[in-house]
Amino acid sequence: MSHAEFEKGYFGQFGGSFVPPALQEVLDYLAEQFERYKEDPDFQNEYVYYLKEYIGRENPLTFARNLTEKLNGAKIYLKREDLNHTGAHKINNVIGQILLAKRMGVKRVIAETGAGQHGVATATACAMFNMDCTIYMGAEDTRRQALNVFRMELLGAKVVAVSKGQGRLKEAVDEALNDLVANYKNTFYLLGSAVGPHPFPTMVKHFQSVISEESKRQILEKEGRLPDAVIACTGGGSNAIGAFAHYLHEEKVRLIGVEPDQAATLTHGVPAVIHGFKCLVLLDEEGNPQPTYSIAAGLDYPGVGPEHSFLKESGRAEYYTVTNEEVLEAFQVLSKTEGILPALESSHAIAYACKLAPTMNKDQIIIVNLSGRGDKDVEQVFHMLKK
Ligand SMILES: *Cc1c(COP(=O)(O)O)cnc(C)c1O
């Protein structure tokens, strides 16, 4: 790989690839195949076909009239990723990567999952494309998320419980990487967020950019102008980078990422290498990744995508935290005002919109990326509100 190509994996000082040589070879090949197929008209047509026929895109940009009236400020629009098949944005990326795996002639897909959402999305697409599917999951996580394990099994996936170490996401990632290095000839590692070594952050952004491609066209149709702000929650950062992508060069559009206050990577992190790439990381006093905690399982990760790390450092995007109480309140407010139950992850974005909108004028516009639906979280919210 030439120096110029390697530089592609960098966002300022962040990103890159810090992995053993055997894995680097596999990633270089993947980067080359991705670059080749993403420009290929047949590949693009196939991707667009499945976005429409399987995921149900394009999804609406809904004017949240009641929430807007209640907050008495900027107009709020919701980008409805919650209406996608499987109920969140993750499937956009999964379909893109599976189509790439198919072009590469691979029949076996592996992935790792923490709470199970990415595992379920991957198992779903593997069922449809008739791919052999193995999902690595920490043993502790398989106990806490037994129903998601069963969902994946119903979809035909094999779930491997990893009991090494703490039996959490980190150990599952290590096992998945070992599998990839041993079986790279017939195996595709399907990564679920805009994290990891190059080319994953670039590839995941590419497949999630459909969110802002649509929202930009939709807001121009509805309002004849661009929004003043786009707000999204950030875990690894895939729904946020997809929601920001087509506005990055529109300097008047504020781009706002929202994190849990107990997993505030972008707000409190420092540059460090984690899981083979450089990003802002929450470190403890000894310099080890700090345990994070979020009521939204999808936001519980001590690192974050390298491009968000760069957007924070360069000042192009802003990142804020919200508390669990604010998130729970937002979950209920959107349910009551609009009849839409948001995922707890997405409720972070709603919570910040509820603070920002009243400080803006009534002719201003906010787009909130509603990354997923809240049905999966109802039982958890039930227990939290009861106590
Ligand atoms: C997984 C998930 C997230 C967090 O992941 P990102 O890569 O940061 O987008 C957010 N919302 C929902 C609904 C999710 O399932």
Tab-separated table of C-alpha atoms and ligand atoms in Angstrom:
chain	number	residue	atom	x	y	z
A	1	MET	CA	0.000	0.000	0.000
A	2	SER	CA	1.364	3.428	-0.919
A	3	HIS	CA	1.831	6.176	1.643
A	4	ALA	CA	-0.922	8.249	0.010
A	5	GLU	CA	-3.409	5.406	0.370
A	6	PHE	CA	-2.490	4.847	3.992
A	7	GLU	CA	-3.123	8.542	4.703
A	8	LYS	CA	-6.732	7.973	3.651
A	9	GLY	CA	-7.388	6.276	6.950
A	10	TYR	CA	-6.503	9.418	8.920
A	11	PHE	CA	-8.679	12.248	10.184
A	12	GLY	CA	-6.092	14.753	11.414
A	13	GLN	CA	-4.104	12.861	14.074
A	14	PHE	CA	-6.902	10.285	14.543
A	15	GLY	CA	-7.710	6.987	12.870
A	16	GLY	CA	-5.053	4.878	11.169
A	17	SER	CA	-4.406	1.219	11.777
A	18	PHE	CA	-2.347	-0.205	14.647
A	19	VAL	CA	-2.609	-3.958	14.252
A	20	PRO	CA	-0.268	-6.983	13.841
A	21	PRO	CA	1.103	-7.530	10.297
A	22	ALA	CA	-1.125	-10.572	9.589
A	23	LEU	CA	-4.255	-8.558	10.292
A	24	GLN	CA	-2.896	-5.524	8.408
A	25	GLU	CA	-2.697	-7.589	5.231
A	26	VAL	CA	-6.343	-8.567	5.573
A	27	LEU	CA	-7.358	-4.928	6.166
A	28	ASP	CA	-5.325	-3.678	3.191
A	29	TYR	CA	-7.116	-6.156	0.958
A	30	LEU	CA	-10.487	-5.111	2.377
A	31	ALA	CA	-9.668	-1.407	1.793
A	32	GLU	CA	-8.750	-2.151	-1.812
A	33	GLN	CA	-11.948	-4.130	-2.444
A	34	PHE	CA	-14.096	-1.436	-0.831
A	35	GLU	CA	-12.515	1.312	-2.959
A	36	ARG	CA	-13.110	-0.793	-6.044
A	37	TYR	CA	-16.751	-1.710	-5.452
A	38	LYS	CA	-18.017	1.531	-3.978
A	39	GLU	CA	-17.497	3.175	-7.372
A	40	ASP	CA	-19.030	0.251	-9.271
A	41	PRO	CA	-22.481	1.109	-10.729
A	42	ASP	CA	-23.757	-2.486	-10.354
A	43	PHE	CA	-22.770	-2.505	-6.716
A	44	GLN	CA	-24.392	0.889	-6.138
A	45	ASN	CA	-27.618	-0.224	-7.811
A	46	GLU	CA	-27.757	-3.357	-5.722
A	47	TYR	CA	-27.245	-1.352	-2.531
A	48	VAL	CA	-30.003	1.101	-3.494
A	49	TYR	CA	-32.304	-1.819	-4.338
A	50	TYR	CA	-31.982	-3.364	-0.872
A	51	LEU	CA	-32.252	0.012	0.868
A	52	LYS	CA	-35.636	0.414	-0.762
A	53	GLU	CA	-37.022	-3.112	-0.918
A	54	TYR	CA	-35.661	-4.606	2.296
A	55	ILE	CA	-34.991	-1.718	4.703
A	56	GLY	CA	-37.926	0.387	3.476
A	57	ARG	CA	-36.061	3.591	2.571
A	58	GLU	CA	-36.374	6.370	2.057
A	59	ASN	CA	-37.779	6.927	5.506
A	60	PRO	CA	-39.606	10.193	6.334
A	61	LEU	CA	-38.302	13.439	7.755
A	62	THR	CA	-41.243	14.038	10.085
A	63	PHE	CA	-42.121	17.530	11.341
A	64	ALA	CA	-42.604	17.119	15.116
A	65	ARG	CA	-45.372	19.693	15.353
A	66	ASN	CA	-46.467	19.002	18.934
A	67	LEU	CA	-42.963	18.868	20.355
A	68	THR	CA	-42.117	22.083	18.500
A	69	GLU	CA	-45.180	23.832	19.987
A	70	LYS	CA	-44.412	22.554	23.462
A	71	LEU	CA	-40.813	23.814	23.345
A	72	ASN	CA	-41.845	27.111	21.723
A	73	GLY	CA	-38.653	27.633	19.738
A	74	ALA	CA	-36.958	26.196	16.652
A	75	LYS	CA	-38.884	23.820	14.369
A	76	ILE	CA	-37.950	20.213	15.080
A	77	TYR	CA	-37.798	17.576	12.348
A	78	LEU	CA	-37.146	13.886	13.060
A	79	LYS	CA	-35.171	11.710	10.628
A	80	ARG	CA	-36.980	8.406	11.039
A	81	GLU	CA	-34.315	5.687	11.196
A	82	ASP	CA	-36.651	4.042	13.735
A	83	LEU	CA	-38.870	3.022	10.809
A	84	ASN	CA	-36.206	0.913	9.115
A	85	HIS	CA	-36.533	-2.876	9.072
A	86	THR	CA	-35.111	-4.096	12.443
A	87	GLY	CA	-35.865	-0.695	13.967
A	88	ALA	CA	-32.646	1.284	13.740
A	89	HIS	CA	-29.947	2.707	11.474
A	90	LYS	CA	-27.517	-0.228	11.943
A	91	ILE	CA	-29.050	-2.223	9.070
A	92	ASN	CA	-27.945	0.439	6.496
A	93	ASN	CA	-24.314	-0.426	7.163
A	94	VAL	CA	-24.908	-4.165	7.556
A	95	ILE	CA	-26.518	-4.435	4.113
A	96	GLY	CA	-23.668	-2.438	2.527
A	97	GLN	CA	-20.945	-4.611	4.065
A	98	ILE	CA	-22.751	-7.887	3.284
A	99	LEU	CA	-23.050	-6.873	-0.366
A	100	LEU	CA	-19.320	-6.167	-0.337
A	101	ALA	CA	-18.655	-9.590	1.255
A	102	LYS	CA	-20.758	-11.186	-1.489
A	103	ARG	CA	-18.733	-9.418	-4.208
A	104	MET	CA	-15.537	-10.582	-2.538
A	105	GLY	CA	-16.808	-14.164	-2.865
A	106	VAL	CA	-17.021	-14.721	0.889
A	107	LYS	CA	-19.690	-17.032	2.347
A	108	ARG	CA	-19.047	-16.613	6.065
A	109	VAL	CA	-19.684	-13.472	8.141
A	110	ILE	CA	-18.543	-12.846	11.702
A	111	ALA	CA	-19.349	-9.944	14.008
A	112	GLU	CA	-19.130	-9.025	17.653
A	113	THR	CA	-21.900	-7.484	19.660
A	114	GLY	CA	-22.287	-5.987	23.124
A	115	ALA	CA	-25.979	-5.567	23.861
A	116	GLY	CA	-26.914	-7.580	20.788
A	117	GLN	CA	-28.347	-4.921	18.454
A	118	HIS	CA	-25.562	-5.168	15.881
A	119	GLY	CA	-25.603	-8.963	16.201
A	120	VAL	CA	-29.326	-9.052	15.434
A	121	ALA	CA	-28.939	-6.724	12.423
A	122	THR	CA	-26.064	-8.852	11.097
A	123	ALA	CA	-27.932	-12.143	11.655
A	124	THR	CA	-30.961	-10.657	9.866
A	125	ALA	CA	-29.039	-9.762	6.718
A	126	CYS	CA	-27.103	-13.058	6.788
A	127	ALA	CA	-30.414	-14.923	6.810
A	128	MET	CA	-31.590	-13.010	3.764
A	129	PHE	CA	-28.322	-13.415	1.843
A	130	ASN	CA	-27.880	-17.037	2.932
A	131	MET	CA	-24.509	-16.410	4.609
A	132	ASP	CA	-23.042	-18.502	7.384
A	133	CYS	CA	-23.121	-16.223	10.457
A	134	THR	CA	-21.140	-16.360	13.711
A	135	ILE	CA	-21.650	-13.711	16.395
A	136	TYR	CA	-19.145	-13.300	19.244
A	137	MET	CA	-20.588	-12.005	22.469
A	138	GLY	CA	-19.163	-11.700	25.990
A	139	ALA	CA	-20.506	-14.491	28.231
A	140	GLU	CA	-21.731	-11.916	30.760
A	141	ASP	CA	-23.539	-10.067	27.945
A	142	THR	CA	-25.201	-13.273	26.680
A	143	ARG	CA	-26.758	-13.704	30.134
A	144	ARG	CA	-27.957	-10.103	30.348
A	145	GLN	CA	-29.293	-10.157	26.777
A	146	ALA	CA	-30.695	-13.686	26.581
A	147	LEU	CA	-33.593	-12.626	24.376
A	148	ASN	CA	-31.272	-11.075	21.772
A	149	VAL	CA	-29.218	-14.288	21.769
A	150	PHE	CA	-32.427	-16.198	21.037
A	151	ARG	CA	-33.344	-13.696	18.274
A	152	MET	CA	-29.991	-14.267	16.579
A	153	GLU	CA	-30.439	-18.027	16.851
A	154	LEU	CA	-33.924	-17.804	15.338
A	155	LEU	CA	-32.322	-15.972	12.427
A	156	GLY	CA	-29.924	-18.871	11.955
A	157	ALA	CA	-26.771	-17.390	13.509
A	158	LYS	CA	-24.351	-19.193	15.791
A	159	VAL	CA	-23.719	-17.182	18.958
A	160	VAL	CA	-20.360	-17.834	20.635
A	161	ALA	CA	-20.226	-16.819	24.311
A	162	VAL	CA	-16.723	-15.592	25.182
A	163	SER	CA	-15.930	-16.224	28.850
A	164	LYS	CA	-12.326	-14.953	28.888
A	165	GLY	CA	-11.529	-11.869	30.983
A	166	GLN	CA	-14.617	-9.966	32.082
A	167	GLY	CA	-16.758	-11.654	29.432
A	168	ARG	CA	-17.704	-8.334	27.855
A	169	LEU	CA	-17.465	-6.594	24.477
A	170	LYS	CA	-13.685	-6.194	24.572
A	171	GLU	CA	-13.087	-9.951	24.854
A	172	ALA	CA	-15.657	-10.602	22.113
A	173	VAL	CA	-13.736	-8.194	19.802
A	174	ASP	CA	-10.472	-10.046	20.513
A	175	GLU	CA	-12.050	-13.412	19.670
A	176	ALA	CA	-13.605	-12.081	16.465
A	177	LEU	CA	-10.211	-10.693	15.363
A	178	ASN	CA	-8.503	-14.050	16.077
A	179	ASP	CA	-11.163	-15.764	13.974
A	180	LEU	CA	-10.628	-13.282	11.137
A	181	VAL	CA	-6.850	-13.732	11.061
A	182	ALA	CA	-7.252	-17.538	11.063
A	183	ASN	CA	-10.031	-17.641	8.449
A	184	TYR	CA	-9.674	-14.460	6.384
A	185	LYS	CA	-9.827	-16.333	3.071
A	186	ASN	CA	-13.492	-17.230	3.493
A	187	THR	CA	-14.572	-14.843	6.285
A	188	PHE	CA	-15.778	-11.233	6.384
A	189	TYR	CA	-15.646	-9.277	9.657
A	190	LEU	CA	-18.712	-7.044	9.714
A	191	LEU	CA	-18.074	-4.083	12.028
A	192	GLY	CA	-21.107	-2.260	13.386
A	193	SER	CA	-19.967	1.291	14.092
A	194	ALA	CA	-17.679	3.984	12.688
A	195	VAL	CA	-14.760	2.693	14.764
A	196	GLY	CA	-11.849	0.271	14.363
A	197	PRO	CA	-8.778	0.411	12.109
A	198	HIS	CA	-8.910	1.700	8.513
A	199	PRO	CA	-10.954	1.066	6.332
A	200	PHE	CA	-13.858	0.475	8.760
A	201	PRO	CA	-14.601	4.097	9.834
A	202	THR	CA	-14.567	5.230	6.185
A	203	MET	CA	-16.646	2.288	5.004
A	204	VAL	CA	-19.273	2.587	7.750
A	205	LYS	CA	-19.581	6.331	7.087
A	206	HIS	CA	-20.047	5.632	3.391
A	207	PHE	CA	-22.974	3.275	4.029
A	208	GLN	CA	-24.575	5.455	6.725
A	209	SER	CA	-24.312	8.666	4.674
A	210	VAL	CA	-27.636	7.773	3.082
A	211	ILE	CA	-29.209	9.318	6.219
A	212	SER	CA	-28.029	12.866	5.445
A	213	GLU	CA	-28.276	12.405	1.693
A	214	GLU	CA	-32.003	11.904	2.223
A	215	SER	CA	-32.502	14.441	5.009
A	216	LYS	CA	-30.823	17.198	3.001
A	217	ARG	CA	-33.042	16.580	0.004
A	218	GLN	CA	-36.117	16.310	2.244
A	219	ILE	CA	-35.507	19.515	4.203
A	220	LEU	CA	-34.869	21.450	0.973
A	221	GLU	CA	-38.204	20.158	-0.357
A	222	LYS	CA	-40.113	20.988	2.828
A	223	GLU	CA	-38.480	24.241	3.913
A	224	GLY	CA	-36.481	25.422	0.924
A	225	ARG	CA	-33.392	25.758	3.071
A	226	LEU	CA	-30.845	23.857	5.141
A	227	PRO	CA	-31.325	23.235	8.878
A	228	ASP	CA	-29.590	25.391	11.485
A	229	ALA	CA	-28.548	22.326	13.476
A	230	VAL	CA	-28.363	18.539	13.120
A	231	ILE	CA	-28.367	16.554	16.373
A	232	ALA	CA	-27.474	12.864	16.827
A	233	CYS	CA	-26.423	10.604	19.700
A	234	THR	CA	-22.862	9.250	19.623
A	235	GLY	CA	-21.797	5.805	20.785
A	236	GLY	CA	-19.195	4.619	18.300
A	237	GLY	CA	-20.550	7.399	16.108
A	238	SER	CA	-22.085	5.698	13.054
A	239	ASN	CA	-25.584	7.218	13.090
A	240	ALA	CA	-24.081	10.641	13.885
A	241	ILE	CA	-21.479	10.548	11.095
A	242	GLY	CA	-24.175	9.389	8.662
A	243	ALA	CA	-26.483	12.192	9.815
A	244	PHE	CA	-23.658	14.790	9.506
A	245	ALA	CA	-21.925	13.614	6.302
A	246	HIS	CA	-23.726	15.715	3.679
A	247	TYR	CA	-23.626	18.833	5.888
A	248	LEU	CA	-19.911	18.733	6.737
A	249	HIS	CA	-19.151	21.371	4.104
A	250	GLU	CA	-22.208	23.504	4.897
A	251	GLU	CA	-20.513	25.649	7.492
A	252	LYS	CA	-23.665	27.385	8.707
A	253	VAL	CA	-25.187	24.069	9.807
A	254	ARG	CA	-24.261	23.289	13.421
A	255	LEU	CA	-23.413	19.600	13.913
A	256	ILE	CA	-24.094	18.390	17.434
A	257	GLY	CA	-23.276	15.002	18.955
A	258	VAL	CA	-24.770	13.973	22.292
A	259	GLU	CA	-23.207	11.512	24.732
A	260	PRO	CA	-24.190	9.985	28.074
A	261	ASP	CA	-22.486	11.859	30.932
A	262	GLN	CA	-21.039	8.541	32.167
A	263	ALA	CA	-19.537	7.593	28.779
A	264	ALA	CA	-18.471	11.066	27.598
A	265	THR	CA	-15.608	10.097	25.311
A	266	LEU	CA	-15.689	13.195	23.130
A	267	THR	CA	-16.246	15.585	26.032
A	268	HIS	CA	-13.608	14.183	28.421
A	269	GLY	CA	-11.432	11.786	26.359
A	270	VAL	CA	-7.752	12.157	25.458
A	271	PRO	CA	-5.987	10.932	22.290
A	272	ALA	CA	-4.962	7.275	22.620
A	273	VAL	CA	-4.911	4.007	20.666
A	274	ILE	CA	-7.716	1.542	21.427
A	275	HIS	CA	-8.788	-1.546	19.429
A	276	GLY	CA	-6.273	-0.798	16.667
A	277	PHE	CA	-6.992	2.896	15.932
A	278	LYS	CA	-6.414	6.334	17.457
A	279	CYS	CA	-9.301	8.336	18.881
A	280	LEU	CA	-10.398	10.189	21.985
A	281	VAL	CA	-10.534	7.643	24.810
A	282	LEU	CA	-11.609	7.806	28.433
A	283	LEU	CA	-8.549	6.701	30.419
A	284	ASP	CA	-8.187	6.071	34.132
A	285	GLU	CA	-5.229	7.375	36.176
A	286	GLU	CA	-3.052	4.427	35.091
A	287	GLY	CA	-3.763	5.115	31.430
A	288	ASN	CA	-6.119	2.160	30.897
A	289	PRO	CA	-9.500	2.498	29.147
A	290	GLN	CA	-12.051	3.447	31.792
A	291	PRO	CA	-15.162	1.372	32.329
A	292	THR	CA	-18.159	3.305	31.002
A	293	TYR	CA	-21.769	3.069	31.982
A	294	SER	CA	-24.845	4.095	30.034
A	295	ILE	CA	-28.516	3.253	30.422
A	296	ALA	CA	-28.408	3.015	26.617
A	297	ALA	CA	-26.383	-0.129	25.853
A	298	GLY	CA	-25.548	1.127	22.352
A	299	LEU	CA	-23.647	4.124	23.762
A	300	ASP	CA	-21.532	2.183	26.251
A	301	TYR	CA	-18.029	2.219	24.724
A	302	PRO	CA	-14.831	3.892	26.064
A	303	GLY	CA	-13.681	4.963	22.556
A	304	VAL	CA	-15.362	6.747	19.657
A	305	GLY	CA	-14.980	7.052	15.888
A	306	PRO	CA	-11.792	8.794	14.707
A	307	GLU	CA	-13.665	11.250	12.500
A	308	HIS	CA	-15.723	12.511	15.453
A	309	SER	CA	-12.477	12.869	17.422
A	310	PHE	CA	-11.197	15.048	14.589
A	311	LEU	CA	-14.439	17.032	14.206
A	312	LYS	CA	-14.296	17.772	17.935
A	313	GLU	CA	-10.630	18.826	17.803
A	314	SER	CA	-11.111	20.997	14.707
A	315	GLY	CA	-14.253	22.569	16.153
A	316	ARG	CA	-16.461	21.660	13.166
A	317	ALA	CA	-18.810	19.631	15.369
A	318	GLU	CA	-19.853	20.202	18.975
A	319	TYR	CA	-20.398	17.484	21.552
A	320	TYR	CA	-22.432	17.691	24.744
A	321	THR	CA	-23.521	15.356	27.513
A	322	VAL	CA	-26.949	14.715	28.992
A	323	THR	CA	-27.856	12.950	32.237
A	324	ASN	CA	-29.874	9.747	32.655
A	325	GLU	CA	-32.736	11.779	34.124
A	326	GLU	CA	-32.824	14.032	31.050
A	327	VAL	CA	-32.785	10.971	28.786
A	328	LEU	CA	-35.675	9.299	30.605
A	329	GLU	CA	-37.634	12.548	30.500
A	330	ALA	CA	-36.991	12.880	26.747
A	331	PHE	CA	-38.129	9.276	26.187
A	332	GLN	CA	-41.461	10.117	27.816
A	333	VAL	CA	-41.868	13.545	26.225
A	334	LEU	CA	-41.490	12.253	22.672
A	335	SER	CA	-43.821	9.329	23.419
A	336	LYS	CA	-46.520	11.635	24.796
A	337	THR	CA	-46.251	14.517	22.328
A	338	GLU	CA	-45.648	12.660	19.050
A	339	GLY	CA	-46.721	9.070	19.700
A	340	ILE	CA	-43.200	7.860	18.936
A	341	LEU	CA	-41.219	5.751	21.426
A	342	PRO	CA	-37.547	6.580	20.816
A	343	ALA	CA	-34.669	4.196	21.597
A	344	LEU	CA	-32.845	5.202	24.795
A	345	GLU	CA	-29.819	5.974	22.606
A	346	SER	CA	-31.853	8.320	20.401
A	347	SER	CA	-33.433	9.853	23.517
A	348	HIS	CA	-30.027	11.451	24.195
A	349	ALA	CA	-30.392	13.468	20.991
A	350	ILE	CA	-33.997	14.344	21.845
A	351	ALA	CA	-32.930	15.438	25.345
A	352	TYR	CA	-30.418	17.911	23.934
A	353	ALA	CA	-32.899	19.166	21.330
A	354	CYS	CA	-35.303	19.909	24.203
A	355	LYS	CA	-32.653	22.178	25.739
A	356	LEU	CA	-31.560	23.838	22.500
A	357	ALA	CA	-34.857	24.490	20.710
A	358	PRO	CA	-36.262	27.017	23.249
A	359	THR	CA	-33.088	29.151	22.877
A	360	MET	CA	-33.630	29.480	19.112
A	361	ASN	CA	-36.053	31.478	16.949
A	362	LYS	CA	-39.265	30.024	15.574
A	363	ASP	CA	-38.026	30.295	11.998
A	364	GLN	CA	-34.957	28.203	12.761
A	365	ILE	CA	-34.779	24.451	12.094
A	366	ILE	CA	-33.316	21.490	13.967
A	367	ILE	CA	-33.064	17.973	12.511
A	368	VAL	CA	-32.831	15.249	15.160
A	369	ASN	CA	-31.649	11.866	13.954
A	370	LEU	CA	-34.008	9.346	15.547
A	371	SER	CA	-31.536	6.465	15.320
A	372	GLY	CA	-33.910	3.755	16.535
A	373	ARG	CA	-37.252	2.825	18.030
A	374	GLY	CA	-37.779	2.331	21.735
A	375	ASP	CA	-39.721	-0.920	21.832
A	376	LYS	CA	-36.555	-2.775	22.861
A	377	ASP	CA	-36.209	-0.454	25.872
A	378	VAL	CA	-39.743	-0.442	27.247
A	379	GLU	CA	-39.108	-3.088	29.891
A	380	GLN	CA	-35.958	-1.307	31.111
A	381	VAL	CA	-37.752	2.045	31.262
A	382	PHE	CA	-40.584	0.344	33.166
A	383	HIS	CA	-38.129	-0.796	35.870
A	384	MET	CA	-36.338	2.572	35.990
A	385	LEU	CA	-39.524	4.578	36.347
A	386	LYS	CA	-40.981	2.269	38.980
A	387	LYS	CA	-38.022	2.793	41.333
B	1	LIG	C1	-26.167	0.991	18.269
B	1	LIG	C2	-27.056	2.156	18.376
B	1	LIG	C3	-26.568	3.463	18.583
B	1	LIG	C4	-25.118	3.762	18.797
B	1	LIG	O1	-24.258	3.463	17.757
B	1	LIG	P1	-23.625	4.576	16.810
B	1	LIG	O2	-22.594	3.826	16.056
B	1	LIG	O3	-23.019	5.635	17.705
B	1	LIG	O4	-24.691	5.120	15.971
B	1	LIG	C5	-27.472	4.510	18.603
B	1	LIG	N1	-28.789	4.319	18.463
B	1	LIG	C6	-29.298	3.080	18.291
B	1	LIG	C7	-30.777	2.926	18.155
B	1	LIG	C8	-28.466	1.964	18.237
B	1	LIG	O5	-28.989	0.739	18.061
